[in-house]
PDB file of C-alpha atoms and ligand atoms in Angstrom:
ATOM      1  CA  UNK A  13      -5.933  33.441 -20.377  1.00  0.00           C
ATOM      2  CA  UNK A  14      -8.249  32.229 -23.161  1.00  0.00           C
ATOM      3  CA  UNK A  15     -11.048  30.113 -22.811  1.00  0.00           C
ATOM      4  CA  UNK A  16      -8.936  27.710 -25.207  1.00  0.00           C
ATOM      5  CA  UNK A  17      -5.971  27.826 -22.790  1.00  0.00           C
ATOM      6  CA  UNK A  18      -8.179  27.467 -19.895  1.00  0.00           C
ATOM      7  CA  UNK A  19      -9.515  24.120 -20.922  1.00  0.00           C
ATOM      8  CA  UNK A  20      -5.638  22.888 -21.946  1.00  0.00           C
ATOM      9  CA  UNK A  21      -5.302  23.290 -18.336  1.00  0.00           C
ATOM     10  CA  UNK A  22      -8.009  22.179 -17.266  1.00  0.00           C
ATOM     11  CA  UNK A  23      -7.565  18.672 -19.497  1.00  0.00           C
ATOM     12  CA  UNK A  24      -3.655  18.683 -18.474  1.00  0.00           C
ATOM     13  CA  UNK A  25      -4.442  18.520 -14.598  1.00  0.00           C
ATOM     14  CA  UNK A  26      -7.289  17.551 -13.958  1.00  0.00           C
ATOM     15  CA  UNK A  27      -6.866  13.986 -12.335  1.00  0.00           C
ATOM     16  CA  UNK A  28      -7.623  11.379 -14.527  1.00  0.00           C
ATOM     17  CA  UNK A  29      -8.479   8.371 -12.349  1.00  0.00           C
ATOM     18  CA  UNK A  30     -10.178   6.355 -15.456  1.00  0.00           C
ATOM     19  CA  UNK A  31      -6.771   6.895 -17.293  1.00  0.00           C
ATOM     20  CA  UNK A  32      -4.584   5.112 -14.346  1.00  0.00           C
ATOM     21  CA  UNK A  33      -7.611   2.213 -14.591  1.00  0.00           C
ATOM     22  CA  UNK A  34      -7.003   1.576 -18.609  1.00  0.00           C
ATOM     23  CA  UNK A  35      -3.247   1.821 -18.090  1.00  0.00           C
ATOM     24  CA  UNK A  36      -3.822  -0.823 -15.347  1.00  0.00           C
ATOM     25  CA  UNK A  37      -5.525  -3.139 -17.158  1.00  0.00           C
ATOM     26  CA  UNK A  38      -2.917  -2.475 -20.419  1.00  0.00           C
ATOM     27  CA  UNK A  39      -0.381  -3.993 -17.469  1.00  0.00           C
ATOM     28  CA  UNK A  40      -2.859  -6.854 -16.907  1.00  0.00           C
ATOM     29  CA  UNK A  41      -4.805  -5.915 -14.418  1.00  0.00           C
ATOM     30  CA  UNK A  42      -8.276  -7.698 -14.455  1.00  0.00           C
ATOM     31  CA  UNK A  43      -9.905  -7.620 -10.712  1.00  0.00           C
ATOM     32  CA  UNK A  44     -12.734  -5.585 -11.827  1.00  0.00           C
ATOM     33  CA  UNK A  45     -13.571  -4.573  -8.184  1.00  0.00           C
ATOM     34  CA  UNK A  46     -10.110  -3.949  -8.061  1.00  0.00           C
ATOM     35  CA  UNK A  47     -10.347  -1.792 -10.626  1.00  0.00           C
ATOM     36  CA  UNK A  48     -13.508   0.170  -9.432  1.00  0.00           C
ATOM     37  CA  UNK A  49     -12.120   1.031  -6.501  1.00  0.00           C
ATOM     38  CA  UNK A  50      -8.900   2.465  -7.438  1.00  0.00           C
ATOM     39  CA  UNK A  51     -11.438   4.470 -10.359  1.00  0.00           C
ATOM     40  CA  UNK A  52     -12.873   6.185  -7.417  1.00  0.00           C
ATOM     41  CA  UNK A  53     -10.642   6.539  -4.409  1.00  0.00           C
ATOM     42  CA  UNK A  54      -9.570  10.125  -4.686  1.00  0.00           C
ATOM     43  CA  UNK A  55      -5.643   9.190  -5.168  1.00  0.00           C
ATOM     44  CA  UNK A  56      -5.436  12.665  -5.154  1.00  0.00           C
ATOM     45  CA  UNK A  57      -6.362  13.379  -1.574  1.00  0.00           C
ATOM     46  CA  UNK A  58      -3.454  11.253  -0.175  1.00  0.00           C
ATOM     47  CA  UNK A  59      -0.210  12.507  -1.969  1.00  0.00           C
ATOM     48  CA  UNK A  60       1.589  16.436  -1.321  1.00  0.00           C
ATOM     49  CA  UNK A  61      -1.100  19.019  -2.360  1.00  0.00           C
ATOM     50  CA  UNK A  62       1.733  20.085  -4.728  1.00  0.00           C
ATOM     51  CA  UNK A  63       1.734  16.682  -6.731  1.00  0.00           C
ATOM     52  CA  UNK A  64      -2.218  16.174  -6.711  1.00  0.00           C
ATOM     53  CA  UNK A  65      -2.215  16.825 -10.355  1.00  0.00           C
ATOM     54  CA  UNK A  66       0.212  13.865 -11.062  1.00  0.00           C
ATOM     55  CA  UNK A  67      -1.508  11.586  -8.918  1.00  0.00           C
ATOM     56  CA  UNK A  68      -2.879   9.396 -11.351  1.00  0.00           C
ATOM     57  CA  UNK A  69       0.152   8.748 -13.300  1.00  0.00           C
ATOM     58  CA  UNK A  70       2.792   6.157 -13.525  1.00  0.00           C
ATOM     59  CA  UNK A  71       5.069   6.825 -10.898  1.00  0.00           C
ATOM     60  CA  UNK A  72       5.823   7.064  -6.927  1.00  0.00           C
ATOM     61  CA  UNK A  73       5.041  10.471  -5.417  1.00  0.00           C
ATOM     62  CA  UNK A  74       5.591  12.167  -2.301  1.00  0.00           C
ATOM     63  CA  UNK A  75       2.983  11.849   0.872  1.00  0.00           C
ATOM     64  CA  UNK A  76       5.740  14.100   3.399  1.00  0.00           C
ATOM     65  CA  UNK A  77       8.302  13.127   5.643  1.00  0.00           C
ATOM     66  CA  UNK A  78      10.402  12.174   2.771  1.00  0.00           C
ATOM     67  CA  UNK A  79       7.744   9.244   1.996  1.00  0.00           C
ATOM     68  CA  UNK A  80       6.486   8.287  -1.087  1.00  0.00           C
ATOM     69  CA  UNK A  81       3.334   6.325  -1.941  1.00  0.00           C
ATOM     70  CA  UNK A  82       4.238   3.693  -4.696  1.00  0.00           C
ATOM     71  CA  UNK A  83       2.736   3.886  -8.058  1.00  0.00           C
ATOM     72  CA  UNK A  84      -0.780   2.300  -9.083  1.00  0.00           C
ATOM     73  CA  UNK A  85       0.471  -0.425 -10.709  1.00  0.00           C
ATOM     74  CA  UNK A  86       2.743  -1.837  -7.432  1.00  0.00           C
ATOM     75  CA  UNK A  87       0.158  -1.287  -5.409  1.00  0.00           C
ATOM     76  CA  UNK A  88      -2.229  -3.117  -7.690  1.00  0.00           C
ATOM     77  CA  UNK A  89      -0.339  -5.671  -8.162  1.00  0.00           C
ATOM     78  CA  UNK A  90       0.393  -6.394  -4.643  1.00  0.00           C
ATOM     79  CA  UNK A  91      -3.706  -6.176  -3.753  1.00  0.00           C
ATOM     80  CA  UNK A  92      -4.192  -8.739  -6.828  1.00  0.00           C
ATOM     81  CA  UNK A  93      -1.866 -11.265  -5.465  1.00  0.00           C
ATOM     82  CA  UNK A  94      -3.958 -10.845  -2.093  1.00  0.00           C
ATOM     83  CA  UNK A  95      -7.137 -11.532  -3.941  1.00  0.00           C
ATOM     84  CA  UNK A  96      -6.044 -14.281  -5.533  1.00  0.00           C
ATOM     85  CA  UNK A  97      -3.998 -15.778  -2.622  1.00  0.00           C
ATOM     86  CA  UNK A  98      -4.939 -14.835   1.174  1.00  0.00           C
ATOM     87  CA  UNK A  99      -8.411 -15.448   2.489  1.00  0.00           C
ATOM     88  CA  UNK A 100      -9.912 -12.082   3.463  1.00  0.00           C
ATOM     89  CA  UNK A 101      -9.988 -12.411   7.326  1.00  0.00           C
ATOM     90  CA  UNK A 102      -6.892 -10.298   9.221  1.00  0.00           C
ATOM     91  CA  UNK A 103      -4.352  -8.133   7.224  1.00  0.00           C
ATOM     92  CA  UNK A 104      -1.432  -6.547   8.838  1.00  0.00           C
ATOM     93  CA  UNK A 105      -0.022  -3.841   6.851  1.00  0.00           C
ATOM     94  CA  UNK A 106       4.027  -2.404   8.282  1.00  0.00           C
ATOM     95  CA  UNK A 107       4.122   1.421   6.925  1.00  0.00           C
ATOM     96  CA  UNK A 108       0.659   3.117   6.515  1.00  0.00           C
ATOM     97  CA  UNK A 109       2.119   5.980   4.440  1.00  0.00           C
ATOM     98  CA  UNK A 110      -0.487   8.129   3.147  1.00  0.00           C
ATOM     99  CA  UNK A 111      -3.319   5.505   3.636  1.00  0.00           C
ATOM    100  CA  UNK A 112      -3.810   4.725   0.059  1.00  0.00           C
ATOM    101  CA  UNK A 113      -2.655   0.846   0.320  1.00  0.00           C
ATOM    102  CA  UNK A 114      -4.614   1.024   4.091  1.00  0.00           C
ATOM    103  CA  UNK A 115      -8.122   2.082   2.165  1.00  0.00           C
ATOM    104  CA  UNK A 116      -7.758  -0.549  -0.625  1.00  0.00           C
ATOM    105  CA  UNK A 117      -6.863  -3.154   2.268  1.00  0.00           C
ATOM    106  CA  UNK A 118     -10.402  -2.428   4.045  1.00  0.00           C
ATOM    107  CA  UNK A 119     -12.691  -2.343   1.151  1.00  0.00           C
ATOM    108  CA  UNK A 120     -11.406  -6.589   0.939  1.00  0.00           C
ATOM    109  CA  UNK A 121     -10.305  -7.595   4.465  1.00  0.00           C
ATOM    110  CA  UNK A 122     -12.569  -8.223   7.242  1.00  0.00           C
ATOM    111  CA  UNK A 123     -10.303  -6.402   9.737  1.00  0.00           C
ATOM    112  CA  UNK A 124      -6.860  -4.328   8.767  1.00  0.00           C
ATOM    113  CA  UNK A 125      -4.248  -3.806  11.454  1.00  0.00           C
ATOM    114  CA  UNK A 126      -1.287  -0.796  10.460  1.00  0.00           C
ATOM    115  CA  UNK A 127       1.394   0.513  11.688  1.00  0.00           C
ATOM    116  CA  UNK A 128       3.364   3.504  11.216  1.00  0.00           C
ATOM    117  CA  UNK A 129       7.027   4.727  12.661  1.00  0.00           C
ATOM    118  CA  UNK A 130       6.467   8.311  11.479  1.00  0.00           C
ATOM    119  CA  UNK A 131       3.925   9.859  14.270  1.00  0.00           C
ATOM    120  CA  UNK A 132       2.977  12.943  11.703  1.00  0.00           C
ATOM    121  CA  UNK A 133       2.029  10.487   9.152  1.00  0.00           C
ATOM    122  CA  UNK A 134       0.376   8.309  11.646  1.00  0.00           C
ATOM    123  CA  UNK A 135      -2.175  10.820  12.453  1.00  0.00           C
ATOM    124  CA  UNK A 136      -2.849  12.244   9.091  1.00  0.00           C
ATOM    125  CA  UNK A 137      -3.298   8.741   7.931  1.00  0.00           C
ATOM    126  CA  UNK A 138      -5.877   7.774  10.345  1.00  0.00           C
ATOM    127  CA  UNK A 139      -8.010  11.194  10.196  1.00  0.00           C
ATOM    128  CA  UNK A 140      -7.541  11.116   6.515  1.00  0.00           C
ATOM    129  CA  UNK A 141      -9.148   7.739   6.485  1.00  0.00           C
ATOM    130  CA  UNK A 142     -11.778   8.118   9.002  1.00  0.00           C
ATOM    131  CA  UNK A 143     -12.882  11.310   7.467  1.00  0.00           C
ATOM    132  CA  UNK A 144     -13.795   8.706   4.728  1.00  0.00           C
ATOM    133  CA  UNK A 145     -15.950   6.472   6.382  1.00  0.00           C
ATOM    134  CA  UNK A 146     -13.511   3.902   6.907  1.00  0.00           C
ATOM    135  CA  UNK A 147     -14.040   1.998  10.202  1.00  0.00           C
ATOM    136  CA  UNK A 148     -12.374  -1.427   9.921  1.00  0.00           C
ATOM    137  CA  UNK A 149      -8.770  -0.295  10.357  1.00  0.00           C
ATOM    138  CA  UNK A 150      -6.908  -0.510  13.896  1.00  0.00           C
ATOM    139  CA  UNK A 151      -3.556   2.188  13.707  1.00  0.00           C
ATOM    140  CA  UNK A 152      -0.984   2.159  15.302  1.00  0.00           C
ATOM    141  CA  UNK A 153       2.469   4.323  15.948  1.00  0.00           C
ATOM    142  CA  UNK A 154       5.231   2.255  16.483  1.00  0.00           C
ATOM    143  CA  UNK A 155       8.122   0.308  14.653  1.00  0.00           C
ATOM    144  CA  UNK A 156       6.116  -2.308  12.860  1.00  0.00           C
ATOM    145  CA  UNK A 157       8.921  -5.092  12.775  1.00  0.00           C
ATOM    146  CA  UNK A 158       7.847  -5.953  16.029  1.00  0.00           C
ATOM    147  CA  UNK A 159       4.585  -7.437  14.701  1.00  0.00           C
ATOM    148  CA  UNK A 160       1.089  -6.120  16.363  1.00  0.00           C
ATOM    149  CA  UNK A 161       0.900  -5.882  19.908  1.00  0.00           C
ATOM    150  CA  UNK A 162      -1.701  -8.536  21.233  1.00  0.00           C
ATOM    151  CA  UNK A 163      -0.105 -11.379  19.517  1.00  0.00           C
ATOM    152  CA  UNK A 164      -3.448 -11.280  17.141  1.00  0.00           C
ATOM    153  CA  UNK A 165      -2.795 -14.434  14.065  1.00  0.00           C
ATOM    154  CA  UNK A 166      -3.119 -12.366  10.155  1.00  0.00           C
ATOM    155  CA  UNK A 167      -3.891 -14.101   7.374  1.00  0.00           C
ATOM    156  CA  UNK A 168      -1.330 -12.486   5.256  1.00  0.00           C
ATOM    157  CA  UNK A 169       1.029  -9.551   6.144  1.00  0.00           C
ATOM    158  CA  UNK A 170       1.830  -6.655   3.867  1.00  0.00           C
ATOM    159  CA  UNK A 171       5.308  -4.692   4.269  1.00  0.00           C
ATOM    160  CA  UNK A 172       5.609  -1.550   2.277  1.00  0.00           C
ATOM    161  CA  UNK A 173       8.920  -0.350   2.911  1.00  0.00           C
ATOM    162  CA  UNK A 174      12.238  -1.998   1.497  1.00  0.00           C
ATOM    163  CA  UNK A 175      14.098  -4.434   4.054  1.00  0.00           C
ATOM    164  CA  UNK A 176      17.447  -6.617   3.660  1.00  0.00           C
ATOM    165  CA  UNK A 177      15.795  -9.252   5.626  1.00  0.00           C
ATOM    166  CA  UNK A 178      12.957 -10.406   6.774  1.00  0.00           C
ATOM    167  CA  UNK A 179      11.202  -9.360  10.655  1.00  0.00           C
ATOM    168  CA  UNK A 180      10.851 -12.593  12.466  1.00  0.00           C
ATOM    169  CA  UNK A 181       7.868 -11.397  14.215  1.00  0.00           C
ATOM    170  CA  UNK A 182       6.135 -10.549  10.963  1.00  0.00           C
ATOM    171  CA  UNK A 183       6.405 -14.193  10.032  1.00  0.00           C
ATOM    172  CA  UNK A 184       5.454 -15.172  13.335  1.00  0.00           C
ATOM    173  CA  UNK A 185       2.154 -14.057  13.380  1.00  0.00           C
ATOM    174  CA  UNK A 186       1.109 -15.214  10.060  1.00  0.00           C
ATOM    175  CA  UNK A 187      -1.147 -18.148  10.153  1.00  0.00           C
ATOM    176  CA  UNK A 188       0.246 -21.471   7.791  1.00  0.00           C
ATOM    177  CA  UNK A 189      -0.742 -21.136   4.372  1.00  0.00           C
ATOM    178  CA  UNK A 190      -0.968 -16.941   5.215  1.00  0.00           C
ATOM    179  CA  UNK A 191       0.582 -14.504   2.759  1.00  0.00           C
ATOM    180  CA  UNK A 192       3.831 -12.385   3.274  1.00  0.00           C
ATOM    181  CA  UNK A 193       3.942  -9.585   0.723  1.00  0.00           C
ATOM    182  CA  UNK A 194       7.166  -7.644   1.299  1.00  0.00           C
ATOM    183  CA  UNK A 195       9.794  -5.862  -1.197  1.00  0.00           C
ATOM    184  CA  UNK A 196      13.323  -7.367  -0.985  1.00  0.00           C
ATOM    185  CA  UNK A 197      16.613  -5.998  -2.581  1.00  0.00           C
ATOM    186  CA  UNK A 198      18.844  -8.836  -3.499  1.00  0.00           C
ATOM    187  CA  UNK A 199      19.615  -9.636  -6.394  1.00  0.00           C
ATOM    188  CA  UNK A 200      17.516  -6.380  -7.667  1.00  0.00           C
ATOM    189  CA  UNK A 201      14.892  -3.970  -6.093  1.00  0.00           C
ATOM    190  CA  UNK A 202      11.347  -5.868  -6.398  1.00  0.00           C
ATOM    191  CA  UNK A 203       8.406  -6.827  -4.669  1.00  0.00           C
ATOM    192  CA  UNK A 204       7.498 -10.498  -3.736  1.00  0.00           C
ATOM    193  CA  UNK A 205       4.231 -12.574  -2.642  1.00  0.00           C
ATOM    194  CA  UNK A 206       5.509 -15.994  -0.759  1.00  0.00           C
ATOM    195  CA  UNK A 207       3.056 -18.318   1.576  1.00  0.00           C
ATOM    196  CA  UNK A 208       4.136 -20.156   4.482  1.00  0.00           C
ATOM    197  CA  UNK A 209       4.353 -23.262   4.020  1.00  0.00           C
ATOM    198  CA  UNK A 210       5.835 -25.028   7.386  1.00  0.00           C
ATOM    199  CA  UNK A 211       8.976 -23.704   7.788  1.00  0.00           C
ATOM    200  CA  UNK A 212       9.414 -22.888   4.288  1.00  0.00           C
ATOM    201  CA  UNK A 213       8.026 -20.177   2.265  1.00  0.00           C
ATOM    202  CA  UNK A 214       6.553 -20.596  -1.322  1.00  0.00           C
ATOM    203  CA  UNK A 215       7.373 -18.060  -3.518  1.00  0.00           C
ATOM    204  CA  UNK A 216       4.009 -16.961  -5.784  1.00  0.00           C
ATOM    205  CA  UNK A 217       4.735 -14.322  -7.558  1.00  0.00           C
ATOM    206  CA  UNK A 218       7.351 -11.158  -7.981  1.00  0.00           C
ATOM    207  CA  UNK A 219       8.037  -7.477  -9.698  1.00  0.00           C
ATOM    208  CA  UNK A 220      10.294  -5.333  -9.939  1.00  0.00           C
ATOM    209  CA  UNK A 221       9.628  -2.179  -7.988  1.00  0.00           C
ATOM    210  CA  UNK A 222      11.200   0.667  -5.644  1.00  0.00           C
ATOM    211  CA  UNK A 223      10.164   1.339  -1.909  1.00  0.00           C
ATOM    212  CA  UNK A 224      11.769   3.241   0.537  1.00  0.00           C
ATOM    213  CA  UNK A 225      13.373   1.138   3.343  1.00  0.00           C
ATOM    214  CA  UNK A 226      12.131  -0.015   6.166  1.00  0.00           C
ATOM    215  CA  UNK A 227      13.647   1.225   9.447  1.00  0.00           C
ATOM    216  CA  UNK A 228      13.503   0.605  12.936  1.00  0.00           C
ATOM    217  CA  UNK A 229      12.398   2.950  15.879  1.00  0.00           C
ATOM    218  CA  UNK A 230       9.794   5.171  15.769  1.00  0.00           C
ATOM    219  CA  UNK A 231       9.738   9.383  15.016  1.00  0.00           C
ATOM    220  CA  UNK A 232       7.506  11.489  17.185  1.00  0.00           C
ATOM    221  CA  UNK A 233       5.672  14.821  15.671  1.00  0.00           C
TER     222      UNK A 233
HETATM  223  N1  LIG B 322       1.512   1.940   1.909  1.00  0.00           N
HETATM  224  C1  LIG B 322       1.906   3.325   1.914  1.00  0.00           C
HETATM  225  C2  LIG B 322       3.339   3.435   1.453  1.00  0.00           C
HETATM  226  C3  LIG B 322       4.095   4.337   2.336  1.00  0.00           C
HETATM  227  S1  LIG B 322       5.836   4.326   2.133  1.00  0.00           S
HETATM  228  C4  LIG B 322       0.968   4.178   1.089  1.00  0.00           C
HETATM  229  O1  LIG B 322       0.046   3.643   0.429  1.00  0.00           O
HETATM  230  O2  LIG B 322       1.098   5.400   1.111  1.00  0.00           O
HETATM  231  C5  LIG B 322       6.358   3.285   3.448  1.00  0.00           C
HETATM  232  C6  LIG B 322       6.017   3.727   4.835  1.00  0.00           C
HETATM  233  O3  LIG B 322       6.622   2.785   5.725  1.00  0.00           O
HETATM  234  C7  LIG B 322       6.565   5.094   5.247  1.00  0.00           C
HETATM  235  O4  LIG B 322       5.511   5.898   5.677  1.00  0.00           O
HETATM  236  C8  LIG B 322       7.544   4.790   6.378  1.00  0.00           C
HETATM  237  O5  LIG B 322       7.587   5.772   7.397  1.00  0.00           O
HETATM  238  C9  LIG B 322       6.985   3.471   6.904  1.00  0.00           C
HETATM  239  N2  LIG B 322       7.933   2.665   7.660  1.00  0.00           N
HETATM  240  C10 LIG B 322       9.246   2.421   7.422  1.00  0.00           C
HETATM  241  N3  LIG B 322       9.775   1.611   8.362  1.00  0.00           N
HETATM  242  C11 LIG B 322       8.748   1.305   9.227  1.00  0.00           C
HETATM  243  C12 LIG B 322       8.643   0.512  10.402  1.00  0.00           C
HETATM  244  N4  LIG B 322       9.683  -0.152  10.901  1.00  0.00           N
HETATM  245  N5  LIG B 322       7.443   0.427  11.013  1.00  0.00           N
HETATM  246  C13 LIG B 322       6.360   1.094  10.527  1.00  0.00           C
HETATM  247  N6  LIG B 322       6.386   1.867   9.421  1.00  0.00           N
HETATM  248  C14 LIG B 322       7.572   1.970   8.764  1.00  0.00           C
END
C-alpha cells in the first residue's frame, strides 16, 4: 500500500468527532457544552467494534443484541430539550443501550437512574461507563416500564425504545412540571418532549426519528 493510499485510509476512517459537531450545529444545535461533550466522548467506544469507523456519522448503528444506538442528532436533540426544559436534579433513563445517552445524562443531571432488559448489555454498559470515571449513575437489569424500584420522584424521564403507549409507572414517578421524553408511533415514527402538567401533558417539542421498541420482561446473559 502506498503512503498516499495509506493516508486515504487513514482520512476515510478515522473517526471524525468534530465533523458529527458541525453537522450538529448545521441541524441547529447550539448548547455549546452540549456540543463539547459529544466532541469528546469517544462515540466510538460504545457501538460494534465492526462499525467504530462509522460512528460519527448520520445514522443509527448497532451496540449487539440486535440494539442500535440512535444517531447524534436524536440523541442531541432529546438532551437539548432536557436542557432547556427539566431542572437537572433526578433523570430516569428506560433502555441504557450502549451507554452513550447514559454518559451525556451524567455530565448534566445530579443523579441518573437506568435500566436495562437485556442483562449482556446491562453489564457492558455499566463497566463501559465506570471504566470512564463515571460515578453518578445507579443501573439496573430489569423491565424498565415498571418505573425504579424505591418509588424515588425524577425530574424528567427519558424512554429510548419505541412504545404504542405510554408506562403508567413512568408517569407516575415524574414530579409536576417534570419532563417525559419518549418516542411514539402514531401517526408516524418520532420522538416527543411533553411536561406534566396535572393530569394533562404539554406537548414541547417533537422529531421524527426511529427506535427500536420497547418490550417487556427482561433477557438474562
Ligand atoms: N440510549 C441507548 C439506546 C439503546 S436502544 C444508547 O444510547 O445506546 C434501546 C434500548 O432499550 C435497548 O438496549 C433495549 O434492550 C432497551 N429496552 C427495550 N425495552 C426495555 C424495557 N422494557 N426496559 C428496559 N430496557 C428496554
Amino acid at each position: 500500500m502506498s503512503l498516499h493510499d495509506l493516508n486515504w485510509l487513514v482520512s476515510h476512517t478515522e473517526p471524525k468527532a468534530s465533523k458529527m459537531v458541525d453537522q450538529l450545529r448545521e441541524h441547529g444545535v447550539d448548547h455549546e457544552e452540549l456540543l463539547a461533550l459529544m466532541g469528546t466522548i469517544p462515540r466510538h467506544d460504545f457501538v460494534e467494534p465492526a462499525f467504530s469507523h462509522l460512528a460519527y456519522s448520520a445514522t443509527p448503528l448497532p451496540i449487539g443484541r440486535n440494539q442500535t444506538i440512535s444517531q447524534p442528532l436524536t440523541v442531541a436533540r432529546m438532551t437539548e430539550w432536557l436542557l432547556a426544559h427539566s431542572r437537572l436534579g433526578r433523570v430516569l433513563e428506560i433502555g441504557t443501550g450502549s451507554g452513550y445517552q447514559t454518559r451525556i445524562l451524567s455530565h448534566f443531571f445530579n443523579k441518573v437512574h437506568t435500566v436495562e432488559r437485556l442483562e449482556p448489555l446491562y453489564l457492558q454498559a455499566k463497566s463501559r461507563l465506570s471504566s470512564m470515571g463515571v460515578k453518578n449513575v445507579e443501573y439496573l437489569f430489569g423491565d424498565g416500564q415498571t418505573g425504579w424500584p424505591n418509588k424515588v420522584e425524577m425530574d424528567a424521564v427519558i424512554i429510548t425504545a419505541m412504545a404504542s403507549k405510554i408506562p403508567l409507572a413512568l408517569t407516575d414517578c415524574l414530579k409536576q412540571q417534570g419532563i417525559l421524553i419518549m418516542p411514539i408511533d402514531q401517526p408516524s415514527p418520532q420522538i416527543g418532549c411533553w411536561r406534566k402538567e396535572g393530569d394533562r401533558w404539554k406537548c414541547l417539542g417533537t422529531e421524527s426519528a426511529y427506535f427500536v421498541p420497547l418490550l417487556e420482561g427482561m433477557e438474562h446473559a
